[in-house]
Coordinates of C-alpha atoms and ligand atoms in Angstrom, one line a residue:
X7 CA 124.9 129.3 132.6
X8 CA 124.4 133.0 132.0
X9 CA 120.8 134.4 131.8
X10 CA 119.6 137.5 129.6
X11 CA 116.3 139.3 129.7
X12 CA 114.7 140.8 126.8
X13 CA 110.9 141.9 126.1
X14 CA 110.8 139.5 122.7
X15 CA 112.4 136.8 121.4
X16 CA 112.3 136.0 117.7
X17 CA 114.4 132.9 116.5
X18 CA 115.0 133.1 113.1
X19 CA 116.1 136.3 110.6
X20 CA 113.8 135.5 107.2
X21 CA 110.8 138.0 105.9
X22 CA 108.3 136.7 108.9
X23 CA 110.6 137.4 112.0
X24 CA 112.0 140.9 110.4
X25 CA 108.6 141.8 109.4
X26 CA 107.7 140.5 113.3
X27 CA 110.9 142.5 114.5
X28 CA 109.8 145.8 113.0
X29 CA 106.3 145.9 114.6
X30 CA 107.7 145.3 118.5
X31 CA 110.7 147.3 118.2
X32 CA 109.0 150.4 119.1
X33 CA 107.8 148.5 121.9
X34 CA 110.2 146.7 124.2
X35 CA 113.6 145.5 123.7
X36 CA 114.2 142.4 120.7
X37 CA 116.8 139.7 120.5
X38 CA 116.9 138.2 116.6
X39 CA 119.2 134.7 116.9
X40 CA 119.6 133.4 114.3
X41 CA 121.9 130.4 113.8
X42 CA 123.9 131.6 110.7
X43 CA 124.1 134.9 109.0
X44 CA 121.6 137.3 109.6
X45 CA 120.7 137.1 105.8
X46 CA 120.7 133.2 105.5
X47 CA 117.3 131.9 105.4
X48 CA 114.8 130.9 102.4
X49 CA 113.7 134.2 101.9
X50 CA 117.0 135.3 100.4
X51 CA 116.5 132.5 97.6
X52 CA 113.1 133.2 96.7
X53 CA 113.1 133.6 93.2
X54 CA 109.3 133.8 91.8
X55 CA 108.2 136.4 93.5
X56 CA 105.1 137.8 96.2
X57 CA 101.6 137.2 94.9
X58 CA 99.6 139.7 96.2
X59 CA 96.0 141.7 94.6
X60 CA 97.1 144.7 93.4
X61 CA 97.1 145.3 89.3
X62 CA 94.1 146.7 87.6
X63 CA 93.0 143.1 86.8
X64 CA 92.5 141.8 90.1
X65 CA 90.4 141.4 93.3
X66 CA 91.3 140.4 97.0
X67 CA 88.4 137.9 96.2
X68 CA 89.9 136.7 93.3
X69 CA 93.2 135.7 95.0
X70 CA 91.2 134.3 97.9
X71 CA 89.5 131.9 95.6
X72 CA 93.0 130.8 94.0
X73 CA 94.6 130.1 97.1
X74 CA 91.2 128.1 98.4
X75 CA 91.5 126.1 95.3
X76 CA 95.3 125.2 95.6
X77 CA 94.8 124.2 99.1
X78 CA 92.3 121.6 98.0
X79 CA 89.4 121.9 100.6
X80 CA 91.5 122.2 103.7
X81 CA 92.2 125.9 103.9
X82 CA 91.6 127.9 106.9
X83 CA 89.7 130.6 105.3
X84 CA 89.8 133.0 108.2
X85 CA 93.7 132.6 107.7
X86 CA 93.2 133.3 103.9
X87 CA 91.4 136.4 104.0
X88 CA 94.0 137.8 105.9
X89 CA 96.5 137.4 103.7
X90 CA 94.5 138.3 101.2
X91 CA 93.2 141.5 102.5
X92 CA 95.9 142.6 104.7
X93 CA 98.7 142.1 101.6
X94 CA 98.6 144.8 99.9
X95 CA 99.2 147.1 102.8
X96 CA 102.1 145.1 103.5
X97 CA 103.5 145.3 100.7
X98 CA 102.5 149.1 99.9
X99 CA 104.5 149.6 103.2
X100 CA 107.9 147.6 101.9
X101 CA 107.8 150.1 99.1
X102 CA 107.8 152.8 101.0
X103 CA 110.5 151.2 103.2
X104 CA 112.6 151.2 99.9
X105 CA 111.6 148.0 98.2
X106 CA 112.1 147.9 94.3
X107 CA 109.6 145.6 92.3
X108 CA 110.7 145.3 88.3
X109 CA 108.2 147.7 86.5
X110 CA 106.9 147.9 82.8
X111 CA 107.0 151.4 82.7
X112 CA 105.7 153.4 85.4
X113 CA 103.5 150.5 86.5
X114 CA 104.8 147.6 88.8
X115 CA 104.7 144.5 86.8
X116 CA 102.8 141.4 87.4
X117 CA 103.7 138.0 86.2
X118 CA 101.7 134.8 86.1
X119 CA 102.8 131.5 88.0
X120 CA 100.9 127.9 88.7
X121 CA 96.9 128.2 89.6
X122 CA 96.3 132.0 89.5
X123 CA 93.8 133.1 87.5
X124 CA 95.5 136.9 87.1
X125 CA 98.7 138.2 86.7
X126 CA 99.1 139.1 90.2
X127 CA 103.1 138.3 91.1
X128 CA 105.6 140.8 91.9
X129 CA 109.4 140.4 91.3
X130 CA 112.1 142.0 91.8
X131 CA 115.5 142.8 90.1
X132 CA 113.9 139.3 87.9
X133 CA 114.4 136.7 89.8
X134 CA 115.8 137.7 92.8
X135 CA 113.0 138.8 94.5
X136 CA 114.0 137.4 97.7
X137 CA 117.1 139.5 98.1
X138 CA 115.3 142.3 97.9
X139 CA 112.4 141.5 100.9
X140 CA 115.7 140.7 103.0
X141 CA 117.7 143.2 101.9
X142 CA 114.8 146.3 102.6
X143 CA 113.6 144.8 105.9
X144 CA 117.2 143.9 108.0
X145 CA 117.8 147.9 106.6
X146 CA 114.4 148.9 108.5
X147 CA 115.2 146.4 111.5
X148 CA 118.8 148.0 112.1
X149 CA 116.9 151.1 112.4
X150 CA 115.9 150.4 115.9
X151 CA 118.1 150.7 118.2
X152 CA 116.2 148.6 120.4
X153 CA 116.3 144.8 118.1
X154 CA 119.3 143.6 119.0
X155 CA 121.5 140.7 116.8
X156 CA 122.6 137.2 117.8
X157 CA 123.5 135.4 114.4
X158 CA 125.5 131.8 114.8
X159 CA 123.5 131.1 117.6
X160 CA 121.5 127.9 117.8
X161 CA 118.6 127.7 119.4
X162 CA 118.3 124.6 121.5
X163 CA 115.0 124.3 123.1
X164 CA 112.9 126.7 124.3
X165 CA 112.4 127.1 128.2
X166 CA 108.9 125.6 129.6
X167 CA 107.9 126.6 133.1
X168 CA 104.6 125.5 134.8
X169 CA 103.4 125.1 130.9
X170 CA 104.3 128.5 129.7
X171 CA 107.4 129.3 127.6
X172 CA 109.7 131.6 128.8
X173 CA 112.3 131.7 126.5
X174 CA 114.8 129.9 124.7
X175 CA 118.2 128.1 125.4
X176 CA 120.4 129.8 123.0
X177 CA 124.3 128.1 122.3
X178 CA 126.7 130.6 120.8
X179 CA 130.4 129.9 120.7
X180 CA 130.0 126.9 122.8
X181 CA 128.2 128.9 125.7
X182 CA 124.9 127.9 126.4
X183 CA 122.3 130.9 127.1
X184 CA 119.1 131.0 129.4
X185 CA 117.3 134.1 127.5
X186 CA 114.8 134.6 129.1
X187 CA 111.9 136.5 127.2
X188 CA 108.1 137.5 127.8
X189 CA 107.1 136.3 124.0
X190 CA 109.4 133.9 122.4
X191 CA 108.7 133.9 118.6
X192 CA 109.2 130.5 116.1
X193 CA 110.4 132.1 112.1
X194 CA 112.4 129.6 111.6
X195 CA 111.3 128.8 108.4
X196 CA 111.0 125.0 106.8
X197 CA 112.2 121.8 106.8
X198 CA 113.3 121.0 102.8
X199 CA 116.6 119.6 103.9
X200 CA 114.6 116.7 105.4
X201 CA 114.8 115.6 102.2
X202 CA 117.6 114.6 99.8
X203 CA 116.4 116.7 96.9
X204 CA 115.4 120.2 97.6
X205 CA 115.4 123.5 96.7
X206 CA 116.0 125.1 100.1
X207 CA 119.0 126.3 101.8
X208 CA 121.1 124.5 104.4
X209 CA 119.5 126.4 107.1
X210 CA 115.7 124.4 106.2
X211 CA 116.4 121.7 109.1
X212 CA 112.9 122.2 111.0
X213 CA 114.5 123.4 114.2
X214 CA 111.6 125.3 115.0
X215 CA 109.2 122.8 114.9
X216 CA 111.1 120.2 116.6
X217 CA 111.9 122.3 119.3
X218 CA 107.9 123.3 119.1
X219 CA 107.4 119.9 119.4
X220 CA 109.5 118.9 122.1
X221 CA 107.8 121.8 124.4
X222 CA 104.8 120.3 123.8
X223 CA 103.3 122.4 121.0
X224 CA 101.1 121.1 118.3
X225 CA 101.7 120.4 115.1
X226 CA 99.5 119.9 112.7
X227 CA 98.8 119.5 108.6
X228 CA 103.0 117.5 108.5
X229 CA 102.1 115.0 105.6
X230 CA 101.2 118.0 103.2
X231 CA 104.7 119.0 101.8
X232 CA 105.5 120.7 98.5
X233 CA 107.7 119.7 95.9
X234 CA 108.9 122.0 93.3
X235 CA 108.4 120.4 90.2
X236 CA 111.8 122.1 88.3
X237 CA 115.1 122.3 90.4
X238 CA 118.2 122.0 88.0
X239 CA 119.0 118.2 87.7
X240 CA 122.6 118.2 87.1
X241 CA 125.7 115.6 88.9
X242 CA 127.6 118.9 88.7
X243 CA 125.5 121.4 89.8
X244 CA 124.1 122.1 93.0
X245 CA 120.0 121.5 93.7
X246 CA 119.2 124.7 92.5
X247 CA 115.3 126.0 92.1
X248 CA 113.9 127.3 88.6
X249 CA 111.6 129.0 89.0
X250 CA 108.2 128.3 88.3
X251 CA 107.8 131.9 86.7
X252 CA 110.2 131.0 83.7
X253 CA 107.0 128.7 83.1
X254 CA 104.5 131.8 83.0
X255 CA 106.6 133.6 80.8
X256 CA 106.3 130.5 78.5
X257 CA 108.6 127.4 79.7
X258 CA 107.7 124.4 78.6
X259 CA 108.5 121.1 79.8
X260 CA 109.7 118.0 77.6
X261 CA 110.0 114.7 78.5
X262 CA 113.5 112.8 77.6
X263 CA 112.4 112.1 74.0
X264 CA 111.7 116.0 73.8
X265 CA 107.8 115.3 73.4
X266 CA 105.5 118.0 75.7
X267 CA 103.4 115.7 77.9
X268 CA 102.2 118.4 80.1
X269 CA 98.6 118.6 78.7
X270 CA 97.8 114.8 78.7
X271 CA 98.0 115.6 82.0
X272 CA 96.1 119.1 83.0
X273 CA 93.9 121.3 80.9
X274 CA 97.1 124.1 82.6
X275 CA 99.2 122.0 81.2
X276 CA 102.5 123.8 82.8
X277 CA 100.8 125.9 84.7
X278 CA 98.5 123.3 86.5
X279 CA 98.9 123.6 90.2
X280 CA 102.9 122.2 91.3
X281 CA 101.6 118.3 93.1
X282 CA 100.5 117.6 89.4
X283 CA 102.9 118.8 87.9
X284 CA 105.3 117.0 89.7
X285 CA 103.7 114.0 89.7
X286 CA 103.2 113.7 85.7
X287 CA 107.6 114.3 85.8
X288 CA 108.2 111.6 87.8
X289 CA 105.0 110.0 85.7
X290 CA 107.1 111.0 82.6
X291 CA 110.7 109.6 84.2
X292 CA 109.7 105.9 85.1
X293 CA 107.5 105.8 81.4
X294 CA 111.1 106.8 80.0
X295 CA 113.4 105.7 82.7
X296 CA 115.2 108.8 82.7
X297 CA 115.9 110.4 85.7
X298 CA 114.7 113.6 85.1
X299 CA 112.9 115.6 82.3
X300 CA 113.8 119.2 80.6
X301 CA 112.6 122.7 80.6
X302 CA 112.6 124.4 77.3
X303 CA 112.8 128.0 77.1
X304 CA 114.4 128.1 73.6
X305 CA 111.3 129.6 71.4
X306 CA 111.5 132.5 73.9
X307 CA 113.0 135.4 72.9
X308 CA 117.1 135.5 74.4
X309 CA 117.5 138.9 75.8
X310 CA 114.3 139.0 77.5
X311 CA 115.0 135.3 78.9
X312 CA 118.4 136.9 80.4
X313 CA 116.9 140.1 81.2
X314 CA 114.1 138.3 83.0
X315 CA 116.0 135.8 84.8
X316 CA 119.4 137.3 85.2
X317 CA 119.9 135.1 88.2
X318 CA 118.8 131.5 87.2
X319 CA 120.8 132.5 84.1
X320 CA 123.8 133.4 85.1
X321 CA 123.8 130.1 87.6
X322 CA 123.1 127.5 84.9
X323 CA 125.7 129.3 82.5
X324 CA 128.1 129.0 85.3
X325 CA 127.4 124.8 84.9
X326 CA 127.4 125.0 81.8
X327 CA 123.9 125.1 80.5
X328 CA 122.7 128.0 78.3
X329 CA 119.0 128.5 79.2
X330 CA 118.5 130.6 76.0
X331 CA 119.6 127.5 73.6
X332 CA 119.7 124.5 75.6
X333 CA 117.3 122.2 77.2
X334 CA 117.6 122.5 80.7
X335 CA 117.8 119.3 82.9
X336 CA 115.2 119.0 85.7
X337 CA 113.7 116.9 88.0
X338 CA 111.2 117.9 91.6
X339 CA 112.5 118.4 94.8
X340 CA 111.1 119.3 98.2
X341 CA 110.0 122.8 98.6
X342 CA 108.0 124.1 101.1
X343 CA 106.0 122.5 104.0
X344 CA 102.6 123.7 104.0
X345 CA 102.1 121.9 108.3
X346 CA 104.1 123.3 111.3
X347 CA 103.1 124.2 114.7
X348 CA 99.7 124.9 115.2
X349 CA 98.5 128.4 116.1
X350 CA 95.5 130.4 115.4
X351 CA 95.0 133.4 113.1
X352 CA 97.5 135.3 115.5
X353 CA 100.4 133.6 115.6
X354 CA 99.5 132.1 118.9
X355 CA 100.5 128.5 119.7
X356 CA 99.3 125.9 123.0
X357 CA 101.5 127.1 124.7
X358 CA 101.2 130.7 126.4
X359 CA 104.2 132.8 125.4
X360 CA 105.1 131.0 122.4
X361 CA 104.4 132.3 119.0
X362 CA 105.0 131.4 115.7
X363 CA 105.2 133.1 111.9
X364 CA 106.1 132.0 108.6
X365 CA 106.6 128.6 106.9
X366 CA 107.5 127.1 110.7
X367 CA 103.6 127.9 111.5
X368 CA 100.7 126.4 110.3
X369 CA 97.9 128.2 110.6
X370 CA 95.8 126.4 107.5
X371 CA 96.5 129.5 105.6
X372 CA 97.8 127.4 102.6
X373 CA 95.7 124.1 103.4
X374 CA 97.0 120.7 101.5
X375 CA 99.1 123.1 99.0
X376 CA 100.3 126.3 98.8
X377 CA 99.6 128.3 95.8
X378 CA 103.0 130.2 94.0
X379 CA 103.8 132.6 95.8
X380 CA 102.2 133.0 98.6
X381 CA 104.7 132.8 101.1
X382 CA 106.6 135.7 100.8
X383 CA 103.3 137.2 101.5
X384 CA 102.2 135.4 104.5
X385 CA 105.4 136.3 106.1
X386 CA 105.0 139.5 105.9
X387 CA 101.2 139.6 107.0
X388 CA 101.6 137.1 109.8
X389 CA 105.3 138.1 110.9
X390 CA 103.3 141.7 111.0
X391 CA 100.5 140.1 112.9
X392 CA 102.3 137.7 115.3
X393 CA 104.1 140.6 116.5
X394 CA 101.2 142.6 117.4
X395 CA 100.0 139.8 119.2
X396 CA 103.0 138.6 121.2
X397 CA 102.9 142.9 122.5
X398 CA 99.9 141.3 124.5
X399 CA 102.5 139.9 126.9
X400 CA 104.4 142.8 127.4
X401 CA 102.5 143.8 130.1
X402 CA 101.6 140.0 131.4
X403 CA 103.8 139.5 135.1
X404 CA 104.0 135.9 134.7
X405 CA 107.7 135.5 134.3
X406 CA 109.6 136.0 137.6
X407 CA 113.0 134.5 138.5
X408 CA 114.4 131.9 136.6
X409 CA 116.6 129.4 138.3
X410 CA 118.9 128.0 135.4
X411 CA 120.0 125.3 137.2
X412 CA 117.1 123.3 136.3
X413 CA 118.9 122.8 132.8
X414 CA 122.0 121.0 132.8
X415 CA 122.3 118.8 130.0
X416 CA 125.3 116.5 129.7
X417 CA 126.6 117.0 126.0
X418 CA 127.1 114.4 123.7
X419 CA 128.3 113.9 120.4
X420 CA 127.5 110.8 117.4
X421 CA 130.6 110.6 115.4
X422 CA 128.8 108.9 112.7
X423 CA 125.9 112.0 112.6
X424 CA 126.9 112.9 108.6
X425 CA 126.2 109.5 107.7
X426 CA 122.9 109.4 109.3
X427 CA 122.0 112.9 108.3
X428 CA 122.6 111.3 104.6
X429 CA 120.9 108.2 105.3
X430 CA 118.0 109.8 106.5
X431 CA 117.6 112.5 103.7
X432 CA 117.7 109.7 101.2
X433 CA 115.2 108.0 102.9
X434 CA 112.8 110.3 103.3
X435 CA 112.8 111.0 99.6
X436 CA 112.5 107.7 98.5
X437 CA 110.1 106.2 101.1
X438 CA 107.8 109.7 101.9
X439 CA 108.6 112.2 98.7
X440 CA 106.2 112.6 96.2
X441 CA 104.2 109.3 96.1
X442 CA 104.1 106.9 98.9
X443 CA 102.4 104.1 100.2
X444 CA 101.5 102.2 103.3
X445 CA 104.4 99.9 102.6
X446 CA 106.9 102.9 101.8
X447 CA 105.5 104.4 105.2
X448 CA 106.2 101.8 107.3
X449 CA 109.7 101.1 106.2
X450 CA 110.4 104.9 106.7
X451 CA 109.1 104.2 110.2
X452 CA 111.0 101.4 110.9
X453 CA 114.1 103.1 109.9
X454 CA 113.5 106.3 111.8
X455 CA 113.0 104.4 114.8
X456 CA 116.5 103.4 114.8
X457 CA 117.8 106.9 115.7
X458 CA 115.5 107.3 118.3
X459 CA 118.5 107.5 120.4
X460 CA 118.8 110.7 119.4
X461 CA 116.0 112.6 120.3
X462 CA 117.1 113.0 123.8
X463 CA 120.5 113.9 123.7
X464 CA 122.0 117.5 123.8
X465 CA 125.0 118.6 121.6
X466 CA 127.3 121.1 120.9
X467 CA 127.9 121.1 117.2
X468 CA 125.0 122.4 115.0
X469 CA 125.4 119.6 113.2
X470 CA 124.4 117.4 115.5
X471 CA 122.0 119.3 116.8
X472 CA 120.2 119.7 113.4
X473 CA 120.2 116.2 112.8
X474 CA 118.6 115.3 116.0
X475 CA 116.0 118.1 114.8
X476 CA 115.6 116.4 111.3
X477 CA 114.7 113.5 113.3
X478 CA 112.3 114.8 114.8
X479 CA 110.3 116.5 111.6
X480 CA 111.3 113.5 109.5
X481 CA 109.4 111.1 112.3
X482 CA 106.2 113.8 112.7
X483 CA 106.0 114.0 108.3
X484 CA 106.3 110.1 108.2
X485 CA 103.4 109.6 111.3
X486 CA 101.0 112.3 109.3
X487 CA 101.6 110.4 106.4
X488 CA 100.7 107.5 107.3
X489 CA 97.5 108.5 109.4
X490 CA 96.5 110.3 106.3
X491 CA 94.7 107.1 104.2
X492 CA 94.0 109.3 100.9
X493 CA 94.9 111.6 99.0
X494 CA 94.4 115.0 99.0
X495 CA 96.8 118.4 97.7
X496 CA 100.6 117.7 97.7
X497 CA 100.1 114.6 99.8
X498 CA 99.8 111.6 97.5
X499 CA 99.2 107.9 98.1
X500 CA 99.3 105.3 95.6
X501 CA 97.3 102.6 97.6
X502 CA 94.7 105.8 98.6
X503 CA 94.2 107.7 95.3
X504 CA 90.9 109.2 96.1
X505 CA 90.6 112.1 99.0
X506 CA 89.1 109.1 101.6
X507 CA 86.8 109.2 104.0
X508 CA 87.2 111.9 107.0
X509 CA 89.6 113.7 104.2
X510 CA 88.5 117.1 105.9
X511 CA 90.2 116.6 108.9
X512 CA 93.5 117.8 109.9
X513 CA 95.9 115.9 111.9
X514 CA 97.6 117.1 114.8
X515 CA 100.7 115.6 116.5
X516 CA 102.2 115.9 120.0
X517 CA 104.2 114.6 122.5
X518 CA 102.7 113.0 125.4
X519 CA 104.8 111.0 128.2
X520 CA 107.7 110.4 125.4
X521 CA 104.4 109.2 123.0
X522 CA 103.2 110.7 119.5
X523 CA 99.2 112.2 120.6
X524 CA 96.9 112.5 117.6
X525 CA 94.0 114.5 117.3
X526 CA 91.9 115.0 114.6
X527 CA 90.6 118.1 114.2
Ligands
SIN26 C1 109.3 129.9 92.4 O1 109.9 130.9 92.0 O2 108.9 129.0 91.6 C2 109.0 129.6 93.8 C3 108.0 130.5 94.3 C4 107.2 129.9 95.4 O3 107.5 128.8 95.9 O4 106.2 130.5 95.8

């Protein structure tokens, strides 16, 4: 096997590990790897937007109490005063890196989504907001000479010596790669394509966390996953997001019969925070057996509907749906995961030398639910901070040599891994998605179990290897799930409605002799 030293690893190429990228180049030499195209990750499909304080109307303190009231009691607030206060220098430093926000005039404009009190979200060229993070940070990144590229190149596991991580096993073209790094950072983003229906890319297969987890890193706040409440419902269309913007420009949502039901559910009515609006849809669907519901931008005014989403426009016209005189078909889907591996207010996991930024980390910024938005944000102000932090072991002369003969995996391959994958992704959305039980919980279990076999095989098709990392996250969402007996945020239990005793707790996984540890914390 062939070995290569850097200063800094980063896996993963979305907003948090550029925005981590930018802040070490200066210092030391970086590898991005990435296992598909640099630009493929969920920060190129972001559509809403980057919530951060800026416009005359708003306050850091006014965002900070949003986001504490999405997350439902279990916010970090350390980790939310952060973003908070360290946002708008972000993102005052992405526009002088080139980034273009829409304006209304000379002033950038702010649009409203779910559970903020203010106007307070930026977007760019509409709704592809996204694109424009990505496209304004890989320019900055390929500015340094010093951040080298590996896309297509799967991460496998990271390297663990005496406890500490020293870098990643990296497979590219059917080679397998020792790189061997002082800082290895996680940005590999989340885990949606755990389930059937989502709104994330193919990428979301929670590599990072299962290799996280494998290592022996913590995880923590699993059970508390997001579902978009509008994804375009359609047998000939792909899962596609809309956004939850085209519902603070006026959206609203009718139930199969065309009736609004939205506000026999929330005072927000549509712009209640996403679990309840997701939850009165699928309330909505069983009442009227339908299988999804419809978004109604009709009464809205057509050229600014096509102006303002040129994106989401020009995708449903291409399946035939007119947004500007038809109902559109939708239904939830998995979104974001608000748990990941544990680390502090630095990006700092259990594990010395590993780090970790972005929706792969969980550092109780976004507690049981994230608020709209919020994302793009923290990968910026954590990938910005996580970087910082990992520069601490630039200096640190704990790595020496590495004898890659301690890794020889024999490879193996599950000619029936498709079907699995599909098996698994249907199960998880039927037996954990948006409302689940102790009975739904333990079938999930039961099921899962079944594929253990995987989890300690090696493979050489990405394929494979994602599967055995869906595993993984599918098994850690489904244990959280069931430890947590209540409900709180986006995690939802019919035979727990109420937020239960202990509901303040987080819950931590990690592996321990081939055994799941808990810890409560
Ligand atoms: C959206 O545009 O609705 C997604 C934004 C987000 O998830 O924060």
């Amino acid at each position: 096997m062939e070995t290569e030293t850097v200063d800094f690893l980063i896996i993963g190429s979305g907003v948090a590990g550029l925005r981590a990228a930018i802040e070490l180049a200066p210092h030391g030499n970086v590898l991005v790897a990435t296992k598909d195209m640099l630009s493929e990750s969920s920060t190129e499909y972001a559509q809403g937007g980057i919530a951060v304080a800026l416009s005359d109307e708003d306050k850091v303190g006014i965002h900070f109490e949003d986001t504490l009231n999405a997350g439902d009691g279990l916010c970090n607030e350390d980790a939310v005063k952060i973003l908070v206060e360290e946002g708008p220098e972000r993102i005052l430093e992405l526009i002088s890196w080139g980034a273009e926000f829409d304006k209304e005039g000379t002033k950038l404009d702010f649009t409203i989504e779910a559970a903020h009190s203010r106007k307070r979200v930026l977007h760019a060229r509409g709704d592809s907001t996204g694109k424009e993070l990505e496209r304004v940070l890989l320019n900055k990144v390929r500015s340094f000479p010093s951040v080298k590229k590996y896309p297509f190149a799967f991460t496998v596991d990271l390297i663990i010596k005496d406890g500490e991580c020293w870098g990643a096993y990296i497979l590219k073209d059917r080679k397998m790669t020792a790189v061997i790094a002082r800082a290895t950072i996680l940005c590999t983003g989340g885990a949606g394509q755990i389930f059937a229906r989502t709104t994330n890319p193919m990428v979301a297969t929670g590599d990072g966390m299962a290799i996280a987890f494998r290592a022996g890193a913590q995880l923590e706040d699993m059970e508390f996953i997001q579902f978009h409440p509008t994804s375009l419902y359609s047998q000939y269309a792909p899962q596609f997001l809309l956004s939850e913007a085209m519902r603070g420009e006026g959206a609203i949502l009718r139930n199969i019969n065309k009736e609004p039901f939205m506000k026999n559910y929330h005072r927000d009515a549509e712009l209640a925070p996403r679990d309840i609006v997701s939850r009165a849809i699928i309330s909505e669907m069983v009442k009227t057996e339908s299988s999804h519901v419809y978004l109604d931008m009709t009464h809205l005014e057509k050229d600014f509907v096509r102006k303002r989403f040129p994106q989401i426009y020009s995708t449903c016209l291409r399946y035939n749906v007119d947004i500007t005189n038809e109902l559109i078909p939708v239904s939830p889907a998995a979104h974001y995961i608000m748990g990941g591996v544990k680390t502090d207010i630095n990006g700092v996991a259990n594990i010395r030398g590993l780090y970790a930024a972005g929706e792969v980390a969980c550092t109780g910024v976004h507690g049981a639910n994230r608020l709209a938005s919020n994302s793009l944000l923290e990968g910026l102000v954590y990938g910005a901070r996580t970087g910082r932090a990992a520069l601490e072991e630039r200096n640190a002369l704990r790595i020496t040599h590495y004898d890659t003969a301690q890794y020889a995996p024999a490879y193996h391959t599950i000619p029936e891994h498709d079907e699995i994958r599909m098996t698994l992704r249907k199960l998880m959305w039927d037996r954990v998605g948006i409302i689940r039980c102790g009975e739904s919980l333990k079938e999930a279990r039961e099921k899962l179990s079944e594929w253990a076999f995987i989890l300690d095989k090696v493979f050489y098709t990405r394929r494979e290897l994602e599967l055995k990392n869906m595993l993984t996250v599918a098994m850690m969402i489904t244990e959280a799930a069931s430890l947590r007996k209540g409900s709180v945020g986006a995690h939802y239990r019919s035979d727990f409605p109420e937020k239960g005793k202990d509901w303040k707790k987080h819950i931590a996984l990690s592996r321990e002799d081939d055994r799941i540890k808990h810890s409560l914390t």
